[in-house]
Tab-separated table of C-alpha atoms and ligand atoms in Angstrom:
chain	number	residue	atom	x	y	z
X	188	UNK	CA	53.228	2.693	-52.552
X	189	UNK	CA	52.724	5.742	-51.235
X	190	UNK	CA	53.816	5.888	-47.517
X	191	UNK	CA	52.977	8.125	-44.768
X	192	UNK	CA	55.378	8.440	-41.800
X	193	UNK	CA	53.708	8.229	-38.682
X	194	UNK	CA	52.046	11.083	-37.216
X	195	UNK	CA	53.249	9.892	-33.638
X	196	UNK	CA	56.558	11.226	-34.608
X	197	UNK	CA	55.651	14.164	-36.745
X	198	UNK	CA	53.073	16.809	-35.546
X	199	UNK	CA	50.731	17.605	-38.306
X	200	UNK	CA	49.756	21.397	-38.810
X	201	UNK	CA	46.968	22.585	-36.739
X	202	UNK	CA	44.302	21.751	-39.503
X	203	UNK	CA	40.678	23.094	-39.561
X	204	UNK	CA	39.230	19.613	-40.190
X	205	UNK	CA	40.872	16.231	-39.345
X	206	UNK	CA	42.518	14.687	-42.650
X	207	UNK	CA	41.452	10.898	-41.667
X	208	UNK	CA	38.507	10.066	-39.807
X	209	UNK	CA	38.113	6.592	-38.323
X	210	UNK	CA	34.481	5.297	-36.973
X	211	UNK	CA	33.215	2.344	-35.130
X	212	UNK	CA	29.431	2.423	-36.483
X	213	UNK	CA	27.818	1.169	-33.321
X	214	UNK	CA	24.132	1.016	-31.917
X	215	UNK	CA	22.183	-0.274	-35.056
X	216	UNK	CA	20.735	-3.116	-33.103
X	217	UNK	CA	19.410	-1.074	-30.109
X	218	UNK	CA	18.200	1.616	-32.234
X	219	UNK	CA	15.882	-0.978	-33.993
X	220	UNK	CA	15.160	-2.685	-30.751
X	221	UNK	CA	14.047	0.734	-29.340
X	222	UNK	CA	11.575	0.955	-32.089
X	223	UNK	CA	10.581	-2.512	-31.548
X	224	UNK	CA	11.767	-3.414	-35.059
X	225	UNK	CA	13.961	-6.326	-36.096
X	226	UNK	CA	17.579	-5.581	-35.871
X	227	UNK	CA	17.846	-6.026	-39.306
X	228	UNK	CA	16.212	-2.653	-39.936
X	229	UNK	CA	18.956	-0.888	-37.799
X	230	UNK	CA	21.826	-2.323	-40.151
X	231	UNK	CA	19.779	-1.048	-43.012
X	232	UNK	CA	19.327	2.203	-41.826
X	233	UNK	CA	23.080	2.305	-40.751
X	234	UNK	CA	23.794	1.819	-44.504
X	235	UNK	CA	21.950	5.098	-45.088
X	236	UNK	CA	24.139	6.935	-42.548
X	237	UNK	CA	27.231	5.882	-44.336
X	238	UNK	CA	25.847	7.594	-47.212
X	239	UNK	CA	25.130	10.546	-45.435
X	240	UNK	CA	28.919	10.328	-43.771
X	241	UNK	CA	30.770	10.237	-47.113
X	242	UNK	CA	28.748	13.057	-48.255
X	243	UNK	CA	29.688	15.065	-45.343
X	244	UNK	CA	33.388	14.278	-45.841
X	245	UNK	CA	33.257	15.178	-49.284
X	246	UNK	CA	31.788	18.460	-48.253
X	247	UNK	CA	34.322	19.091	-45.419
X	248	UNK	CA	37.175	18.055	-47.853
X	249	UNK	CA	38.119	15.230	-45.190
X	250	UNK	CA	40.422	12.943	-47.465
X	251	UNK	CA	40.243	9.624	-45.872
X	252	UNK	CA	37.007	8.093	-44.059
X	253	UNK	CA	37.423	4.736	-42.240
X	254	UNK	CA	34.488	2.908	-41.146
X	255	UNK	CA	34.541	-0.362	-39.216
X	256	UNK	CA	31.740	-2.288	-40.693
X	257	UNK	CA	32.027	-6.005	-39.100
X	258	UNK	CA	34.963	-6.933	-36.631
X	259	UNK	CA	36.643	-10.557	-36.637
X	260	UNK	CA	34.630	-10.981	-33.499
X	261	UNK	CA	31.032	-10.565	-35.211
X	262	UNK	CA	31.045	-13.935	-36.625
X	263	UNK	CA	30.013	-14.889	-33.126
X	264	UNK	CA	26.770	-13.363	-33.505
X	265	UNK	CA	23.895	-15.442	-34.481
X	266	UNK	CA	23.985	-17.299	-38.165
X	267	UNK	CA	20.983	-15.345	-39.193
X	268	UNK	CA	22.317	-11.893	-38.346
X	269	UNK	CA	25.872	-12.751	-39.954
X	270	UNK	CA	23.988	-14.050	-43.161
X	271	UNK	CA	21.819	-10.932	-43.228
X	272	UNK	CA	24.956	-8.401	-42.669
X	273	UNK	CA	26.774	-10.126	-45.670
X	274	UNK	CA	23.848	-9.834	-47.798
X	275	UNK	CA	23.699	-6.071	-46.809
X	276	UNK	CA	27.087	-5.804	-47.509
X	277	UNK	CA	26.764	-7.113	-51.184
X	278	UNK	CA	23.914	-5.218	-51.922
X	279	UNK	CA	25.321	-1.864	-50.771
X	280	UNK	CA	28.488	-2.651	-53.181
X	281	UNK	CA	25.967	-3.457	-55.903
X	282	UNK	CA	23.900	-0.220	-55.476
X	283	UNK	CA	26.920	2.660	-54.099
X	284	UNK	CA	29.772	1.668	-56.105
X	285	UNK	CA	28.862	3.492	-59.321
X	286	UNK	CA	27.651	6.650	-57.019
X	287	UNK	CA	30.941	6.505	-55.161
X	288	UNK	CA	33.006	6.540	-58.442
X	289	UNK	CA	31.092	9.569	-59.683
X	290	UNK	CA	31.912	11.633	-56.997
X	291	UNK	CA	35.309	10.851	-56.903
X	292	UNK	CA	35.547	8.366	-54.077
X	293	UNK	CA	38.110	5.716	-53.704
X	294	UNK	CA	37.058	2.588	-51.906
X	295	UNK	CA	38.896	-0.121	-50.255
X	296	UNK	CA	37.855	-2.803	-48.334
X	297	UNK	CA	40.585	-4.058	-45.433
X	298	UNK	CA	40.509	-7.308	-43.116
X	299	UNK	CA	40.751	-10.809	-43.788
X	300	UNK	CA	38.679	-11.353	-46.994
X	301	UNK	CA	39.440	-14.957	-47.562
X	302	UNK	CA	36.646	-15.779	-45.346
X	303	UNK	CA	33.836	-14.293	-47.452
X	304	UNK	CA	31.999	-16.121	-50.138
X	305	UNK	CA	33.706	-15.986	-53.638
X	306	UNK	CA	31.181	-13.616	-55.254
X	307	UNK	CA	31.480	-10.930	-52.342
X	308	UNK	CA	35.282	-11.101	-52.718
X	309	UNK	CA	34.820	-10.419	-56.423
X	310	UNK	CA	32.113	-7.831	-55.887
X	311	UNK	CA	35.020	-6.224	-53.604
X	312	UNK	CA	37.501	-6.618	-56.038
X	313	UNK	CA	35.514	-4.804	-58.700
X	314	UNK	CA	34.944	-1.962	-56.558
X	315	UNK	CA	38.172	-1.247	-55.685
X	316	UNK	CA	39.656	-1.708	-58.974
X	317	UNK	CA	36.953	0.506	-60.468
X	318	UNK	CA	37.447	3.295	-58.299
X	319	UNK	CA	41.333	3.076	-57.843
X	320	UNK	CA	42.024	6.515	-59.492
X	321	UNK	CA	39.721	8.402	-57.479
X	322	UNK	CA	41.235	10.809	-54.951
X	323	UNK	CA	38.836	13.097	-53.216
X	324	UNK	CA	37.789	10.668	-50.356
X	325	UNK	CA	39.572	7.589	-49.579
X	326	UNK	CA	36.957	5.364	-48.037
X	327	UNK	CA	37.980	2.345	-46.573
X	328	UNK	CA	35.736	-0.158	-44.974
X	329	UNK	CA	37.154	-2.740	-42.360
X	330	UNK	CA	34.898	-6.028	-42.879
X	331	UNK	CA	36.384	-9.176	-41.173
X	332	UNK	CA	38.844	-6.924	-39.806
X	333	UNK	CA	40.812	-7.151	-36.328
X	334	UNK	CA	43.417	-4.752	-35.137
X	335	UNK	CA	45.688	-7.917	-34.010
X	336	UNK	CA	45.132	-9.930	-37.134
X	337	UNK	CA	46.345	-6.649	-39.049
X	338	UNK	CA	49.582	-6.293	-36.786
X	339	UNK	CA	50.181	-10.158	-37.522
X	340	UNK	CA	49.500	-10.166	-41.318
X	341	UNK	CA	52.158	-7.314	-41.295
X	342	UNK	CA	54.657	-9.100	-39.230
X	343	UNK	CA	54.311	-12.166	-41.279
X	344	UNK	CA	54.805	-10.349	-44.731
X	345	UNK	CA	57.511	-8.170	-43.264
X	346	UNK	CA	59.407	-11.548	-41.976
X	347	UNK	CA	58.615	-13.083	-45.491
X	348	UNK	CA	60.202	-10.077	-47.329
X	349	UNK	CA	63.670	-10.364	-45.868
X	350	UNK	CA	63.923	-13.537	-44.212
X	351	UNK	CA	67.842	-13.443	-44.251
X	352	UNK	CA	67.635	-9.825	-42.083
X	353	UNK	CA	69.408	-10.314	-38.731
X	354	UNK	CA	69.077	-6.894	-37.700
X	355	UNK	CA	66.540	-5.490	-35.001
X	356	UNK	CA	63.380	-4.675	-36.598
X	357	UNK	CA	61.768	-1.190	-36.318
X	358	UNK	CA	58.429	0.098	-36.629
X	359	UNK	CA	59.155	1.635	-40.105
X	360	UNK	CA	59.939	-2.036	-41.282
X	361	UNK	CA	56.646	-3.059	-40.146
X	362	UNK	CA	54.361	-0.124	-41.109
X	363	UNK	CA	54.134	-0.691	-45.017
X	364	UNK	CA	52.711	-3.982	-44.360
X	365	UNK	CA	49.775	-2.565	-42.269
X	366	UNK	CA	46.428	-2.443	-44.161
X	367	UNK	CA	46.497	1.269	-43.700
X	368	UNK	CA	49.626	1.818	-45.069
X	369	UNK	CA	48.163	3.945	-48.005
X	370	UNK	CA	46.875	6.469	-45.254
X	371	UNK	CA	48.101	8.742	-42.593
X	372	UNK	CA	47.254	7.821	-39.236
X	373	UNK	CA	43.616	8.841	-38.074
X	374	UNK	CA	43.479	12.097	-36.582
X	375	UNK	CA	39.861	11.578	-35.316
X	376	UNK	CA	38.193	8.402	-34.013
X	377	UNK	CA	34.477	8.373	-33.264
X	378	UNK	CA	32.535	5.681	-31.928
X	379	UNK	CA	28.651	5.770	-31.451
X	380	UNK	CA	26.352	3.599	-29.404
X	381	UNK	CA	27.777	4.575	-26.099
X	382	UNK	CA	30.589	1.912	-25.548
X	383	UNK	CA	33.904	3.277	-24.668
X	384	UNK	CA	36.059	0.663	-26.163
X	385	UNK	CA	38.395	-0.022	-29.286
X	386	UNK	CA	36.940	-3.500	-29.933
X	387	UNK	CA	40.105	-4.572	-31.728
X	388	UNK	CA	39.745	-1.762	-34.136
X	389	UNK	CA	42.804	-0.145	-35.617
X	390	UNK	CA	45.155	-0.857	-32.806
X	391	UNK	CA	48.609	0.257	-34.159
X	392	UNK	CA	47.024	3.448	-35.855
X	393	UNK	CA	44.968	4.746	-33.112
X	394	UNK	CA	48.358	5.345	-30.960
X	395	UNK	CA	47.892	9.360	-31.054
X	396	UNK	CA	44.382	9.604	-32.613
X	397	UNK	CA	41.899	11.949	-30.845
X	398	UNK	CA	39.228	9.522	-29.111
X	399	UNK	CA	35.477	10.818	-29.221
X	400	UNK	CA	32.413	8.765	-27.933
X	401	UNK	CA	29.101	9.545	-28.423
X	402	UNK	CA	25.869	7.894	-26.793
X	403	UNK	CA	24.014	8.294	-30.094
X	404	UNK	CA	23.286	5.439	-31.674
X	405	UNK	CA	24.921	4.914	-35.160
X	406	UNK	CA	21.542	5.120	-37.163
X	407	UNK	CA	20.484	8.387	-35.324
X	408	UNK	CA	23.951	9.863	-36.057
X	409	UNK	CA	23.919	12.901	-38.405
X	410	UNK	CA	25.944	15.829	-39.993
X	411	UNK	CA	25.235	18.063	-36.869
X	412	UNK	CA	26.616	15.122	-34.494
X	413	UNK	CA	29.631	14.951	-36.823
X	414	UNK	CA	30.417	18.663	-36.623
X	415	UNK	CA	30.083	18.483	-33.167
X	416	UNK	CA	33.056	15.714	-32.859
X	417	UNK	CA	35.122	17.833	-35.102
X	418	UNK	CA	34.708	20.594	-33.175
X	419	UNK	CA	35.681	18.713	-30.009
X	420	UNK	CA	38.711	17.587	-32.119
X	421	UNK	CA	39.678	21.187	-32.992
X	422	UNK	CA	39.783	22.192	-29.511
X	423	UNK	CA	42.291	19.432	-28.347
X	424	UNK	CA	45.868	20.243	-28.315
X	425	UNK	CA	47.709	17.409	-29.842
X	426	UNK	CA	51.215	17.128	-28.076
X	427	UNK	CA	52.643	13.920	-29.048
X	428	UNK	CA	54.320	13.719	-25.914
X	429	UNK	CA	55.824	17.267	-26.162
X	430	UNK	CA	54.855	20.151	-23.581
X	431	UNK	CA	52.208	22.619	-24.278
X	432	UNK	CA	54.749	25.498	-24.264
X	433	UNK	CA	56.739	23.887	-26.968
X	434	UNK	CA	53.657	23.872	-29.331
X	435	UNK	CA	52.848	27.434	-28.716
X	436	UNK	CA	56.373	28.296	-29.074
X	437	UNK	CA	57.162	29.417	-25.625
X	438	UNK	CA	59.869	27.870	-25.089
X	439	UNK	CA	63.158	26.429	-27.074
X	440	UNK	CA	63.206	23.040	-27.968
O	62	IPE	C1	27.024	-2.087	-35.187
O	62	IPE	O1	25.847	-2.296	-34.503
O	62	IPE	C2	27.032	-2.923	-36.433
O	62	IPE	C3	27.749	-4.312	-36.428
O	62	IPE	C4	28.592	-4.630	-35.259
O	62	IPE	C5	27.808	-5.013	-37.858
O	62	IPE	P1	25.370	-3.474	-33.591
O	62	IPE	O2	24.776	-4.350	-34.321
O	62	IPE	O3	26.588	-3.743	-32.667
O	62	IPE	O4	24.428	-2.882	-32.504
O	62	IPE	P2	24.196	-2.890	-30.934
O	62	IPE	O5	25.608	-2.406	-30.516
O	62	IPE	O6	23.897	-4.305	-30.958
O	62	IPE	O7	23.148	-1.841	-30.772
O	63	IPE	C1	32.293	-2.917	-32.976
O	63	IPE	O1	30.925	-3.419	-32.692
O	63	IPE	C2	32.624	-3.405	-34.602
O	63	IPE	C3	31.781	-2.851	-35.663
O	63	IPE	C4	30.729	-1.632	-35.481
O	63	IPE	C5	31.805	-3.421	-36.871
O	63	IPE	P1	30.065	-4.325	-31.854
O	63	IPE	O2	29.072	-3.924	-31.263
O	63	IPE	O3	30.547	-5.813	-32.428
O	63	IPE	O4	31.466	-4.154	-30.357
O	63	IPE	P2	31.569	-4.934	-29.073
O	63	IPE	O5	31.977	-6.357	-29.326
O	63	IPE	O6	30.272	-4.801	-28.609
O	63	IPE	O7	32.600	-4.377	-28.619
O	64	MG	MG1	27.482	-3.368	-30.842
């Protein structure tokens, strides 16, 4: 397994575009409500935006796009909405995977998939296998995902792999077992919909990610807004604990 060292310890080169963008796609319900439409319509429109974002990432040569589609807490929603979201997920996989494949996109789904029904699980498996050789864009959908779940499942796997180890465990012992071990940590995090919280998304991986919040509801997000987020990212100085002078070469160290 390709494993990236943590960006919290290595300063990535100043790059024109972020290599990894992670998004909490929030605001579908409010978008629909403001138009006197059922929440369902907002989720359907939200899927269209995913398509647009994938295209935008391919055009901008962003290599990793990670999208929070359904949190481990979203099961608390009314049963009708949960069922509808599962159906929409399955339908989107059926309709979109071939096109993703043609465009060189590798699809992964992270999260506790065991809670999904077996037909959805097999759609996910087929989509992952069918796109496994693609390298242009690694699209990851977080579904029934929670950051705490991710850390705990990694801890359990780490302990099971070396049950007799008595030394102190380090971050690098754990990292290969995290769901996103195949990718560098996100450079840019975007949350639409106005809330300024992480909602149990990639807790470990967002340690040094640049955060961008916008009030725009996800179905109304677009490439202009995306470029605004990228521009904001490009204007930040990522210091990872160092001083500004160290980064600009004005001091030794
Ligand atoms: C995000 O939109 C999509 C999911 C969580 C599945 P919401 O459904 O949370 O929309 P709001 O926040 O109620 O507007
Ligand atoms: C977060 O959205 C998860 C997804 C976008 C899938 P929520 O709308 O569920 O977040 P909270 O619970 O309001 O923080
Ligand atoms: Mg919401």
